[in-house]
Amino acid sequence: MERRDFLRHTGLTLTGLLLSPWAVYAFPNREGEVLIPFTDQPSPEQGRLDWSKFDTFITPNDEFFNVSHYGKPEVDLATWKLEISGLVDNPMMLTIDDIKARPRQEVTFTLECSGNHGFPTFTGAIGNAKWAGTPLRPILKEAGIQEGGIEVIFFGHDVGEEERRKVKMRQNFARSMSVEDALEDTMLLCYEMNGEPLPHANGAPLRLIAPGWYGIACVKWLKRIEVRDTRYMGKFMGRDYVTMREEKRPDGESVWMETSVGRTQLKSLAAKVTHTGDKYRIYGAAWGAPIKTVEISIDGGAWQKATIDPEEDAEFAWKIWHLDWNSPTKGEHTVVSRAIDTKGNIQPAADSDYITGKHTYWESNGQVVRQINIE
């Protein structure tokens, strides 16, 4: 039974559904569906999304991926404070109670690791959650960014040792963005995830949630926010999480660009195929930008418009889509999806110059060709 049929049959309203715990698992599936696994499906990795089991709009906390570079630090909440410092008129030290006393804001945001799909076995570093906390902008305004302050650096409690030009440095994980970006209304100092306290593995007691940015920008276990008058070029801004791309100019010259990973790229994926009797359906998701359309090509054929689930409409969340596949022939097939955003941008093909010219695995958003066998 379709979800919409379920609502009509039971007499539930959409409002009632959204107030129900069942809403966490709302998904446009059909009763009695049987999964047909993609033959190119990698073995599920612990702590990664298993696309063959993709059946929720919201990813449960205990199934949400997490990545760390210097381990997962234990933070004593009794003594923890967030420092706001640097080029500000009013330096601040905020306890978690101070932060929770401020206006609360929620955002449903699909968080993706920028290395997701960068190589064949790393395909599930993504999840969609409802994040809650307090907006960053009012805090920065209250601190008073001084003239000349151009960069906001976010430091985590996680610490590691790095060596650069024979100089050993013990440093906290850190990422930065421009003052203009940090002042966007959507930036959130987050302490809740899906209605529960932020889990330790996902950055408790406080992390940055930057909707529309890759996960690397959403610094976990926040310790300090510092305003500076120069660009920050720490390891995870200027050396690691840097995309190297060869671009061809009209005159034939090759220009190499190195850019720090930042905002998400337009992307989609065919997640799974199911059938009920002889009725087949392809499910997937699209994310990374405001999505207008998703199209599917089977066996290299014409692009077909998928149906996007209209009941989950959040600006920064993935869109769930499906395509009914009528009477597929037995044997091997390929399935590929492409997303088109509201500005008309199209997810690039895997063999496009934009993708083949990239020589690092970050920000891999090329179309993914899936393989399946219909018996």
Tab-separated table of N, CA and C in Angstrom, residues 3 13 19 27 29 38 51 100 109 112 127 130 141 148 170 197 222 231 259 261 265 267 286 330 360:
chain	number	residue	atom	x	y	z
A	3	ARG	N	2.015	5.095	0.692
A	3	ARG	CA	1.810	5.917	1.889
A	3	ARG	C	0.566	6.783	1.748
A	13	THR	N	-4.370	12.371	8.840
A	13	THR	CA	-3.994	13.546	8.080
A	13	THR	C	-2.478	13.620	8.036
A	19	LEU	N	3.324	14.217	13.328
A	19	LEU	CA	3.451	14.201	14.774
A	19	LEU	C	3.645	12.787	15.313
A	27	PHE	N	8.199	6.575	3.981
A	27	PHE	CA	8.934	6.295	2.747
A	27	PHE	C	7.923	5.764	1.733
A	29	ASN	N	7.219	3.310	-0.073
A	29	ASN	CA	7.324	1.930	-0.520
A	29	ASN	C	5.966	1.279	-0.697
A	38	PHE	N	21.412	-4.809	-6.445
A	38	PHE	CA	22.326	-4.450	-7.521
A	38	PHE	C	23.548	-5.367	-7.428
A	51	TRP	N	22.665	1.168	1.013
A	51	TRP	CA	21.659	1.645	0.062
A	51	TRP	C	20.624	0.578	-0.274
A	100	LYS	N	21.761	26.638	25.008
A	100	LYS	CA	20.403	26.098	24.945
A	100	LYS	C	19.351	27.123	25.363
A	109	PHE	N	18.661	18.331	7.099
A	109	PHE	CA	19.835	18.516	6.241
A	109	PHE	C	20.485	17.166	5.970
A	112	GLU	N	26.700	14.803	3.934
A	112	GLU	CA	27.479	13.861	3.134
A	112	GLU	C	28.960	14.113	3.317
A	127	GLY	N	23.807	10.707	5.283
A	127	GLY	CA	22.611	10.499	6.076
A	127	GLY	C	21.815	11.780	6.146
A	130	LYS	N	17.289	15.553	11.246
A	130	LYS	CA	16.738	16.824	11.694
A	130	LYS	C	17.642	17.327	12.811
A	141	LYS	N	27.183	38.291	15.834
A	141	LYS	CA	26.798	39.702	15.879
A	141	LYS	C	26.970	40.265	17.285
A	148	GLY	N	38.118	44.351	9.388
A	148	GLY	CA	39.327	43.602	9.032
A	148	GLY	C	39.183	42.115	9.258
A	170	ARG	N	51.285	20.062	17.251
A	170	ARG	CA	50.115	19.454	17.871
A	170	ARG	C	48.968	20.441	17.710
A	197	PRO	N	19.563	14.164	22.273
A	197	PRO	CA	20.851	14.845	22.438
A	197	PRO	C	21.838	14.372	21.376
A	222	LEU	N	32.906	21.056	19.121
A	222	LEU	CA	33.395	22.439	19.045
A	222	LEU	C	34.044	22.893	20.346
A	231	ARG	N	43.335	34.440	5.705
A	231	ARG	CA	42.758	33.148	5.371
A	231	ARG	C	43.460	32.052	6.165
A	259	THR	N	41.303	23.569	-5.116
A	259	THR	CA	40.289	24.280	-4.343
A	259	THR	C	39.928	23.495	-3.088
A	261	VAL	N	37.628	21.875	-0.369
A	261	VAL	CA	36.278	21.321	-0.373
A	261	VAL	C	35.348	22.229	0.433
A	265	GLN	N	27.897	19.293	-3.938
A	265	GLN	CA	27.699	19.220	-5.377
A	265	GLN	C	26.388	18.488	-5.684
A	267	LYS	N	23.880	15.871	-6.977
A	267	LYS	CA	24.161	14.438	-7.021
A	267	LYS	C	22.872	13.634	-6.891
A	286	ALA	N	18.219	12.146	-4.399
A	286	ALA	CA	18.965	13.221	-5.039
A	286	ALA	C	19.190	14.314	-4.016
A	330	LYS	N	14.531	-10.375	-18.872
A	330	LYS	CA	15.468	-11.100	-18.019
A	330	LYS	C	16.893	-10.846	-18.490
A	360	THR	N	41.467	13.932	-7.691
A	360	THR	CA	41.314	13.571	-6.284
A	360	THR	C	39.908	13.016	-6.108
